[in-house]
Coordinates of N, CA and C and ligand atoms in Angstrom, one line a residue:
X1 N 94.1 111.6 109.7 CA 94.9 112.5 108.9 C 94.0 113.7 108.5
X2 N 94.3 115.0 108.4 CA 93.3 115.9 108.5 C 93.5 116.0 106.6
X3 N 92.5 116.8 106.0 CA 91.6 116.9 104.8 C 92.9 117.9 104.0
X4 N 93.7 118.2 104.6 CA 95.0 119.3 103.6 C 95.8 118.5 103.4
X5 N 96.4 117.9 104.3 CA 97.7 116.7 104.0 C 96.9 115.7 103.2
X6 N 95.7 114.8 103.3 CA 95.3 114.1 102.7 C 94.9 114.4 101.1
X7 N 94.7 115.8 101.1 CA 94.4 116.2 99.7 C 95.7 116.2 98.8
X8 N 96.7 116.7 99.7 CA 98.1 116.8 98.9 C 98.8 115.5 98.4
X9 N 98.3 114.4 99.5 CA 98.8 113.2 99.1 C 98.1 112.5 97.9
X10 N 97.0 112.5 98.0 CA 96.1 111.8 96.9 C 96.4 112.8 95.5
X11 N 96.8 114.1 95.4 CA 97.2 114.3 94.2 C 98.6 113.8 93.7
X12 N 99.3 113.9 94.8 CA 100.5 113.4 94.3 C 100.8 111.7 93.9
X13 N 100.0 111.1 94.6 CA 99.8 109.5 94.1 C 98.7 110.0 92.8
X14 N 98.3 110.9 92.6 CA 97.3 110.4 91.0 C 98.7 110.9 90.0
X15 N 99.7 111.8 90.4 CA 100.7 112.3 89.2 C 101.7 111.2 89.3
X16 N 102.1 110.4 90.1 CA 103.1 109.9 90.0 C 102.5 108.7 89.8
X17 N 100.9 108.0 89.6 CA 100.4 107.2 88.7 C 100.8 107.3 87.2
X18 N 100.7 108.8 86.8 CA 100.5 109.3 85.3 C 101.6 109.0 85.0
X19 N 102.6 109.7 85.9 CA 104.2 109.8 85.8 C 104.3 108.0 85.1
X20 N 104.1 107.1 85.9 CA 104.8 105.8 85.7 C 104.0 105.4 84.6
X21 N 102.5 105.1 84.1 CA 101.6 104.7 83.4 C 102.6 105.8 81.5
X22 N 103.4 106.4 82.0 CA 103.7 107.4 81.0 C 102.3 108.4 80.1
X23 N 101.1 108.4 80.7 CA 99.8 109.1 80.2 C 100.4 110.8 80.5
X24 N 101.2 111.2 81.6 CA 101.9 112.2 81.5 C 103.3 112.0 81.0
X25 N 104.2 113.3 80.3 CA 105.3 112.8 79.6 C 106.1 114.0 80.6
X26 N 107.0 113.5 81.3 CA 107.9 114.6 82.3 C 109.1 114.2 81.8
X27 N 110.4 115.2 82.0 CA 111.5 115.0 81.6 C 112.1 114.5 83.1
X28 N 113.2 113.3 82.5 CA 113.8 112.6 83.3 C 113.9 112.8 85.0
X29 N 114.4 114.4 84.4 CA 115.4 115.2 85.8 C 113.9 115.7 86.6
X30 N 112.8 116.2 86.2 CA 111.8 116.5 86.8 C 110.6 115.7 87.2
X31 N 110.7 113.9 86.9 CA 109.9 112.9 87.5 C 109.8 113.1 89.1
X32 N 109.0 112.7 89.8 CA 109.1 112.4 91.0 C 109.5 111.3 92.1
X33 N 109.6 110.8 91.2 CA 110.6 109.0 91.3 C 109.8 108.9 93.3
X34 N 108.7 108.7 93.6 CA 108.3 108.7 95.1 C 108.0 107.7 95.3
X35 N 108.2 107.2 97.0 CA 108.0 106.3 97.3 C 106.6 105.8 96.8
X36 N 106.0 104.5 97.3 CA 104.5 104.2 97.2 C 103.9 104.5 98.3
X37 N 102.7 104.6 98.4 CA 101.7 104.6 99.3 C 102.0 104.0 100.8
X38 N 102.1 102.7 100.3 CA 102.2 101.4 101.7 C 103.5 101.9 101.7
X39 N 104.6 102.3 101.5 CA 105.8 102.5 102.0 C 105.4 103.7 102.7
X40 N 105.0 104.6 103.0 CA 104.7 106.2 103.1 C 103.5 105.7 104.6
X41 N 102.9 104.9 104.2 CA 102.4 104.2 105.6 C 103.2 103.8 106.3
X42 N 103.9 102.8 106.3 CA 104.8 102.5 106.8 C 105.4 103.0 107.7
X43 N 106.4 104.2 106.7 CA 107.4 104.6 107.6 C 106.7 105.6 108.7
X44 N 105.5 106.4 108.2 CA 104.6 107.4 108.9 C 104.4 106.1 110.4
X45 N 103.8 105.1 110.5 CA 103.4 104.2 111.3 C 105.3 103.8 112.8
X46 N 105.8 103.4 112.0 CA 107.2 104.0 112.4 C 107.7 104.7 113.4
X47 N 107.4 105.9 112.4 CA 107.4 107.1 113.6 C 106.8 107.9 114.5
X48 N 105.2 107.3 114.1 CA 104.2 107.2 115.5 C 104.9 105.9 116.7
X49 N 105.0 105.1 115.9 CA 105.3 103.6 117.2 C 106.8 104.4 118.1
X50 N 107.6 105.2 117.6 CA 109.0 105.8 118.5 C 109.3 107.0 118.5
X51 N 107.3 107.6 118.6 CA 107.5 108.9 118.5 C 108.5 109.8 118.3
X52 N 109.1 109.6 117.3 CA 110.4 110.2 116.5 C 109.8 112.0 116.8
X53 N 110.8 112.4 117.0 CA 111.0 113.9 116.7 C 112.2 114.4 115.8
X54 N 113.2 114.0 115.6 CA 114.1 114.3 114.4 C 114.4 113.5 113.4
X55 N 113.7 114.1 112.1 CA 114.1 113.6 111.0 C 114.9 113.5 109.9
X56 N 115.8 112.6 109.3 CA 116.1 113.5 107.9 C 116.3 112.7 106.9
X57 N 115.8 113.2 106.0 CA 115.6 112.6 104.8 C 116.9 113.3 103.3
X58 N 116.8 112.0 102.9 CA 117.9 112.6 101.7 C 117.1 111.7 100.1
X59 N 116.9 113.2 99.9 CA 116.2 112.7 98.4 C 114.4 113.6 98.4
X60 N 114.4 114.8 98.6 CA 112.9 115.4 98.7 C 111.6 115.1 97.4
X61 N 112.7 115.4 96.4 CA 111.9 115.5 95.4 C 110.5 116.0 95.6
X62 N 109.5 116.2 95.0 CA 108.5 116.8 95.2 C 107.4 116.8 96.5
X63 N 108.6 116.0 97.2 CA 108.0 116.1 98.7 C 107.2 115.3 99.5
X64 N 106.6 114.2 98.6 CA 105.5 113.3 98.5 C 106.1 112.3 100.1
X65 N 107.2 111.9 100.0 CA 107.3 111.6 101.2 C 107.8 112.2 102.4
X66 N 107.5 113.3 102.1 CA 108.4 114.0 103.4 C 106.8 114.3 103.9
X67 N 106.3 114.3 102.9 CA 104.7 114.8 103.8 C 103.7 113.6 104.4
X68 N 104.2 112.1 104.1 CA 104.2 111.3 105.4 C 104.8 111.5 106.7
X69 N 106.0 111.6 106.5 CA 106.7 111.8 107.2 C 106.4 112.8 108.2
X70 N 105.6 114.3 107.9 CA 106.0 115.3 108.4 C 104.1 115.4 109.2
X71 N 103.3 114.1 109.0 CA 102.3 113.8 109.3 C 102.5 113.1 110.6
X72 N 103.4 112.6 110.7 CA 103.4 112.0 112.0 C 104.2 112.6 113.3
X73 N 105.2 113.2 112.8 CA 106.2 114.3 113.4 C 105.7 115.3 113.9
X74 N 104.5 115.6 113.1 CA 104.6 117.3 113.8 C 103.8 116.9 115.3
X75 N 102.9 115.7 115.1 CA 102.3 115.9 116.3 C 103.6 115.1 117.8
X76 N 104.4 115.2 117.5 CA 105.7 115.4 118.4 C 105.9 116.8 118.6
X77 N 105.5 117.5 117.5 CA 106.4 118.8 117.0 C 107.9 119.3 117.0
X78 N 108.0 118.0 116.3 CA 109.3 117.6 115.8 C 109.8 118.1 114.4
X79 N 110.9 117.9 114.1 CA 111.0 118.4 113.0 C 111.8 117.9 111.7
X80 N 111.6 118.0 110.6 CA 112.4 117.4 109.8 C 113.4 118.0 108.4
X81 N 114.4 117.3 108.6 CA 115.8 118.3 107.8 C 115.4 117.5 106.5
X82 N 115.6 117.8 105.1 CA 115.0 117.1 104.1 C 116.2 117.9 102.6
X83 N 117.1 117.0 102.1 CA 118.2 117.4 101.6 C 118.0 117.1 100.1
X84 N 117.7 118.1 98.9 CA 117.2 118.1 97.3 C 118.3 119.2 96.6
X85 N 119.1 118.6 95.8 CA 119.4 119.4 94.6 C 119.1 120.2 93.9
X86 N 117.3 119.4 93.1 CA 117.2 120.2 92.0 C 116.5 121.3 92.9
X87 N 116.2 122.8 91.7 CA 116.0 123.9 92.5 C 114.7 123.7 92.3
X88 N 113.8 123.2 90.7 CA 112.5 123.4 90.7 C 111.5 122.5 91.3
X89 N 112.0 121.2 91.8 CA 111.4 120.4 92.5 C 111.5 120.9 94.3
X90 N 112.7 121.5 94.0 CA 112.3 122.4 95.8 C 111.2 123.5 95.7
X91 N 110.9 123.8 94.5 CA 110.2 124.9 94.7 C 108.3 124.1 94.7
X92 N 108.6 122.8 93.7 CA 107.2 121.9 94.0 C 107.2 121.8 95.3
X93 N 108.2 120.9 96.1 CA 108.0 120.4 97.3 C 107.6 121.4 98.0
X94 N 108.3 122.9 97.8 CA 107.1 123.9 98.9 C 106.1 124.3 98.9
X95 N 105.9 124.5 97.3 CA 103.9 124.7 97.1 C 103.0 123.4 98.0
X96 N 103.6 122.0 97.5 CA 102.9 120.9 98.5 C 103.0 121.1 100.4
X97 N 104.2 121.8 100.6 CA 104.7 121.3 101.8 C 103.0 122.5 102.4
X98 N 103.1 123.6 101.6 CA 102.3 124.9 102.3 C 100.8 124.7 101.9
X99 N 100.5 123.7 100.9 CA 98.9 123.5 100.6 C 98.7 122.1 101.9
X100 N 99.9 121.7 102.1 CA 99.0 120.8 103.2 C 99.3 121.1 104.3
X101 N 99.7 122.4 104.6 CA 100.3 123.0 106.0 C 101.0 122.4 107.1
X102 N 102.5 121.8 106.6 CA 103.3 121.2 107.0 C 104.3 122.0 106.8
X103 N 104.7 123.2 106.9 CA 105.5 123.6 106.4 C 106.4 124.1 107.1
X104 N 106.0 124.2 108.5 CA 106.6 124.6 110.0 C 107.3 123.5 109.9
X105 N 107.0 122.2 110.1 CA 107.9 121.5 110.8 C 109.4 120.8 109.7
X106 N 109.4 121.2 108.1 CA 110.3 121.0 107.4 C 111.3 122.2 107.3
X107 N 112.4 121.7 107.0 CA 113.4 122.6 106.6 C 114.3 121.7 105.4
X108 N 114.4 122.9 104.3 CA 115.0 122.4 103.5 C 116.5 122.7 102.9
X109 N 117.2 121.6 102.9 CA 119.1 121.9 102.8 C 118.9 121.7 100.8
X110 N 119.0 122.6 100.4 CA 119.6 122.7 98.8 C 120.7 122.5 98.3
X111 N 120.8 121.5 98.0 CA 122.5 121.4 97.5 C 122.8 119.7 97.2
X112 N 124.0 119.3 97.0 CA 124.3 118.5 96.8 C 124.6 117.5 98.4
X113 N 124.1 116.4 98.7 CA 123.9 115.4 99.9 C 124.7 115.4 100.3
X114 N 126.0 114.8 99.3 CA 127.5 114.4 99.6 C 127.7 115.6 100.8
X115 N 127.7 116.4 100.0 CA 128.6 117.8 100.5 C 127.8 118.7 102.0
X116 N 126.2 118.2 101.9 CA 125.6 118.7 103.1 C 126.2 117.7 104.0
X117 N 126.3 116.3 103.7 CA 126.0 115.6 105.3 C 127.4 115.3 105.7
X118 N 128.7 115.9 104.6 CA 129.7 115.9 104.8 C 129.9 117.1 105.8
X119 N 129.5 118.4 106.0 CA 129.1 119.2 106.6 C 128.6 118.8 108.1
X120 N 127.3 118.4 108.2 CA 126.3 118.4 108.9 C 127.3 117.5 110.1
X121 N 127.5 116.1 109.6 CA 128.9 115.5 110.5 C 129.5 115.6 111.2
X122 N 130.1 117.2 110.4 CA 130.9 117.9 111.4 C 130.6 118.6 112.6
X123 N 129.4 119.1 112.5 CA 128.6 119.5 113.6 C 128.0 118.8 114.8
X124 N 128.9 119.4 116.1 CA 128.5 118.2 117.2 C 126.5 118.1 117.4
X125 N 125.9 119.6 116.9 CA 124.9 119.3 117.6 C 123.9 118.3 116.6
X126 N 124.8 117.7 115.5 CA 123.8 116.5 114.9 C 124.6 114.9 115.4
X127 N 125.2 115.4 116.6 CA 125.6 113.7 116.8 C 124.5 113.3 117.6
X128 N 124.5 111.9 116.9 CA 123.5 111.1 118.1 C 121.7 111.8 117.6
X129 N 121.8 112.7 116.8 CA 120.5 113.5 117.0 C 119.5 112.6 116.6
X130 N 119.4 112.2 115.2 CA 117.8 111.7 114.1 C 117.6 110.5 114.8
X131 N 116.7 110.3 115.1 CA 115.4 108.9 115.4 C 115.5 108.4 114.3
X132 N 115.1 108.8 113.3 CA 114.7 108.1 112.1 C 115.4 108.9 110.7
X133 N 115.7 108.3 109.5 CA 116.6 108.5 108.5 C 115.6 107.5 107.5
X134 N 115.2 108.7 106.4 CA 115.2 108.2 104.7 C 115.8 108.5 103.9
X135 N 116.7 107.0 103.5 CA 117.6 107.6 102.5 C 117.0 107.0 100.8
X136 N 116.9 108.2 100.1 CA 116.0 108.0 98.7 C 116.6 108.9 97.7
X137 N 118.1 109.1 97.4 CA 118.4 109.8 96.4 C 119.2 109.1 95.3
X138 N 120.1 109.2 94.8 CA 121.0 108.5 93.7 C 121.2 107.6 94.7
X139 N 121.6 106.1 93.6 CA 121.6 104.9 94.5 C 123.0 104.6 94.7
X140 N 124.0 105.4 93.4 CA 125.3 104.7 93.2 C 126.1 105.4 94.7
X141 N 125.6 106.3 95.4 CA 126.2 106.9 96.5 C 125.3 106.4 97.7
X142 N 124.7 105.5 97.9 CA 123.8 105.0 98.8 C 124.5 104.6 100.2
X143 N 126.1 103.9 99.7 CA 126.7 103.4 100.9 C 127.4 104.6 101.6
X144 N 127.4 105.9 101.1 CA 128.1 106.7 101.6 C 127.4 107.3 101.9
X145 N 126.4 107.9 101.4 CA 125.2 108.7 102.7 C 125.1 108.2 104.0
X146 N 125.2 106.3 104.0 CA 125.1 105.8 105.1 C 126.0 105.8 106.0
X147 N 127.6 105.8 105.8 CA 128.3 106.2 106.6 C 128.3 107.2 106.9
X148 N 127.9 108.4 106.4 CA 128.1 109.6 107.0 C 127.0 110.1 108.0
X149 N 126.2 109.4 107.5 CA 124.6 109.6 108.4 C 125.0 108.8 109.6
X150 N 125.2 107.5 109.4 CA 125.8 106.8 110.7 C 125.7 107.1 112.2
X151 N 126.6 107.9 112.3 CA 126.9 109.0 113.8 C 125.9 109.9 113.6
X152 N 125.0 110.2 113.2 CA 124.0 111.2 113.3 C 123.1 110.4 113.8
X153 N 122.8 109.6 113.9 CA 121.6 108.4 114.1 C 121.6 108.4 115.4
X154 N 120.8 108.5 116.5 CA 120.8 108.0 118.3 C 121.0 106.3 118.0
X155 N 121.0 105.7 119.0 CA 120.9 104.6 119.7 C 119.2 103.9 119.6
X156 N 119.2 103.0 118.5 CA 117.7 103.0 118.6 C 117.2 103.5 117.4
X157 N 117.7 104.1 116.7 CA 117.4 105.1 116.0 C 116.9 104.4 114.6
X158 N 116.0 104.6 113.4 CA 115.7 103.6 112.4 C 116.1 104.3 110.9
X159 N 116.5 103.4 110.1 CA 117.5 103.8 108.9 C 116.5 103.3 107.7
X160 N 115.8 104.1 107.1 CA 115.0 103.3 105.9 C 115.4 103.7 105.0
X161 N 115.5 102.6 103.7 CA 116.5 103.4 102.4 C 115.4 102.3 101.4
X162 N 114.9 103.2 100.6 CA 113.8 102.8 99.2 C 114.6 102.4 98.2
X163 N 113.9 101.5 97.2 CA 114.5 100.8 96.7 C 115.3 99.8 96.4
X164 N 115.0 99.1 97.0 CA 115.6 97.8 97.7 C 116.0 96.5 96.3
X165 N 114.5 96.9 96.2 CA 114.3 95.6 95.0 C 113.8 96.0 93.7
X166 N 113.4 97.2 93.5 CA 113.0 98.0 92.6 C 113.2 99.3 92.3
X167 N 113.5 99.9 91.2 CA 113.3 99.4 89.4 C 114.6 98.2 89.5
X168 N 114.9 97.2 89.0 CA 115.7 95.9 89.0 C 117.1 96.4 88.4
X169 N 117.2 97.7 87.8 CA 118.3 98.1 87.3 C 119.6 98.1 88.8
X170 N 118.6 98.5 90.1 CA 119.5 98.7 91.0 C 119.6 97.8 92.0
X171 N 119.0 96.8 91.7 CA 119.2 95.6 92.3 C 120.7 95.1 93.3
X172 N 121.3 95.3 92.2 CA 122.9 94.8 92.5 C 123.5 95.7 93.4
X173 N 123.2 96.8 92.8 CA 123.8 98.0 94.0 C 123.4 98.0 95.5
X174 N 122.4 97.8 95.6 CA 121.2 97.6 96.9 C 121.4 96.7 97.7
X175 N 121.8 95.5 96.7 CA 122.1 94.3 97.4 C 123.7 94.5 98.3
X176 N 124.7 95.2 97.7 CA 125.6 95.8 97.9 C 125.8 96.3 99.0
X177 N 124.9 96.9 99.6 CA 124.4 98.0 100.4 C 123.9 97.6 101.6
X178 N 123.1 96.3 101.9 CA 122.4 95.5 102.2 C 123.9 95.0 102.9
X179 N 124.4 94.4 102.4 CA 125.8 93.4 102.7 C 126.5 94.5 104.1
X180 N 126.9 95.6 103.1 CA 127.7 96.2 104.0 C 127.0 96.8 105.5
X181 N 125.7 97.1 105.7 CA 125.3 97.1 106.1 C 125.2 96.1 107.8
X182 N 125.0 94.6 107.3 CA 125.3 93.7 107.5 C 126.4 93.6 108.4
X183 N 127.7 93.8 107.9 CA 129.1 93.8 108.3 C 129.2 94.6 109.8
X184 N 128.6 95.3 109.8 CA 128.5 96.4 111.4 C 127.9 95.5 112.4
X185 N 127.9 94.9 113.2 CA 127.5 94.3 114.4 C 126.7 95.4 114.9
X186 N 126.8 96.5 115.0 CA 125.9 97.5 115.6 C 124.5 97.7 115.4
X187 N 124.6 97.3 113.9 CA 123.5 97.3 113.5 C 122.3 96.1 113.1
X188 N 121.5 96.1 113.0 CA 120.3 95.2 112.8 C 119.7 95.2 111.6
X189 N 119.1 94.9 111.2 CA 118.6 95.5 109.3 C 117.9 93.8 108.7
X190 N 116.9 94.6 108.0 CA 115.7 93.7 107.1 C 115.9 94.3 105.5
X191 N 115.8 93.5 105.0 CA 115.0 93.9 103.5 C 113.6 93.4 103.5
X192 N 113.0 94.4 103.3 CA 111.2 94.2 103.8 C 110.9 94.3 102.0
X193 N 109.7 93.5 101.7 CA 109.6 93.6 99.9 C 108.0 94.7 100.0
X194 N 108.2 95.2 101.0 CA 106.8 96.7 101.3 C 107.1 97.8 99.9
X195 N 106.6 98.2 99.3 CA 106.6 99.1 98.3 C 107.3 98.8 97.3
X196 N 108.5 99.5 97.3 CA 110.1 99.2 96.0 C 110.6 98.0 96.7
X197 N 110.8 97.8 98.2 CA 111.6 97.2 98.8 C 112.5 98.3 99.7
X198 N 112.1 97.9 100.8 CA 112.3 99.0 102.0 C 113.5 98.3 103.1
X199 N 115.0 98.8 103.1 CA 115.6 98.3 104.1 C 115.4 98.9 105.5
X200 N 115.5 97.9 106.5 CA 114.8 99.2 107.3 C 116.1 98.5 108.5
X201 N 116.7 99.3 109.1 CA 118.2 99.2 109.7 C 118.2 99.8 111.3
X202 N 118.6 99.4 112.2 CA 118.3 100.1 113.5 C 119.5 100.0 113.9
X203 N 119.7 101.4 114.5 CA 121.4 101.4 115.3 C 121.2 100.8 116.8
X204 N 121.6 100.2 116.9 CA 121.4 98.8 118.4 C 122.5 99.3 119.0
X205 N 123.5 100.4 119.1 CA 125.0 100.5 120.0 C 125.6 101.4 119.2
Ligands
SAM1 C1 113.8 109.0 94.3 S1 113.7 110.7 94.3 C2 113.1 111.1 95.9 C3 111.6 110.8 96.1 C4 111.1 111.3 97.4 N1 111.8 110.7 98.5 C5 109.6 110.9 97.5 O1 109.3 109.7 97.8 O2 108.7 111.7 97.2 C6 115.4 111.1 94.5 C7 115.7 112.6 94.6 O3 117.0 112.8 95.0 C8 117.6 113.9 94.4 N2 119.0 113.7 94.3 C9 119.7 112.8 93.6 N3 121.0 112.9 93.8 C10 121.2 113.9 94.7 C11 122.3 114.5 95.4 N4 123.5 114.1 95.1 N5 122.1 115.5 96.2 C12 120.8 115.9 96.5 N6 119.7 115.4 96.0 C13 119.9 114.4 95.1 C14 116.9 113.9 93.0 O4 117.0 115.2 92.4 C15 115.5 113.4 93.3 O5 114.6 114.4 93.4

C-alpha cells in the first residue's frame, strides 16, 4: 500500500477511535459510523482475489471505506460509484479521497440511495455491471437497496453489507435481511462475525 492511502487511513482509524471512545464529541448526523480495519482488509483482499473493476458502494460517509476499496481497484483501473447524502461529509470524503490520491477512480452520486439506485436500475448500461457491492447506509432500508442493486450485480458478483451483528440495536433488522436473502436460490450468503459482522452474498445465476 503506498505512504498517501496508508496515511489517510491511519488517520481516519485514530478519528473514528476518538469518535467511539467519545474523547471527540461529533454530532450524530456528522459521526463516521466506518467500517473497522479487518473489515476494510477484507473486502480490499476480495477484490484483489476477483480482480473486481466495478464498484458501488452505498453509504460513503467520510470515505474511510471507499479508500479500501479504491486501493485495490484502481490497480484494475477500475472504478467506483459511491452513493452519500450528507453534503459535508461528501465534502470530507473528498479532501480524504485527494490527500490519498484516489480520486480518479471514485465518483460520487449525492443524494438520497433510494432515489439514485431507483434511477441507476433503469439504466441498461448498469445491468449485470458491479463485481462487487457495499451496502453501509441506514439499515431500516437495507432489504431494498438489495433488491434494487440485485440486477446490477454480474454473475459471480459479491454483495457485502456491514453490520450484521453490530451496534445490537440492529440486530433484528439484519437478521431480517439475512433471511430474505436466503429465500433467493440464486444466491449464496454467509454472516461472517469479521468486524461489525459482514454478510457477504454472491450472485451464483
Ligand atoms: C455507516 S455510514 C457509512 C460508513 C462508510 N461506509 C465507511 O465505512 O467509512 C452510513 C452513511 O450512509 C449515509 N446514508 C444514510 N441514509 C442514506 C440515504 N438514504 N441515502 C444516502 N446516504 C445515506 C449516512 O449519511 C452515512 O454517512
Amino acid at each position: 500500500m503506498n505512504d498517501a492511502i496508508s496515511k489517510v487511513l491511519d488517520k481516519l482509524e485514530e478519528q473514528s477511535k476518538k469518535e467511539k471512545s467519545r474523547e471527540t464529541q461529533v454530532s450524530a448526523e456528522d459521526r463516521m459510523l466506518a467500517i473497522t480495519k479487518e473489515t476494510g482488509e477484507l473486502i480490499n483482499m476480495i477484490l484483489r482475489v476477483k480482480k473486481a473493476k466495478n464498484m458501488l458502494e452505498v453509504g460513503t460517509s467520510t470515505g474511510y471505506s471507499t479508500i479500501w476499496c479504491a486501493e485495490a481497484i484502481s490497480e484494475q483501473s477500475g472504478k467506483i460509484i459511491t452513493i452519500e447524502k450528507n453534503p459535508s461529509k461528501i465534502k470530507r470524503a473528498m479532501t480524504n479521497f485527494e490527500r490519498a490520491g484516489i480520486s480518479n477512480t471514485i465518483s460520487i452520486k449525492e443524494g438520497n440511495a433510494l432515489e439514485i439506485l431507483t434511477q441507476m436500475k433503469s439504466q441498461q448500461e448498469y445491468f449485470d455491471f458491479f463485481d462487487c457491492v457495499l451496502i453501509d447506509a441506514d439499515k431500516e432500508n437495507v432489504i431494498k437497496y438489495f433488491d434494487l442493486i440485485l440486477s446490477m450485480v454480474s454473475i459471480g458478483g459479491v454483495i457485502i453489507t456491514d453490520n450484521m451483528l453490530y451496534p445490537e440495536k440492529y440486530r433484528e433488522c439484519m437478521a431480517k435481511y439475512s433471511e430474505h436473502i436466503k429465500k433467493n436460490s440464486k444466491l449464496r450468503t454467509i454472516t461472517s462475525p469479521i468486524g461489525n459482522g459482514e454478510e457477504i452474498t454472491i450472485r451464483m445465476d
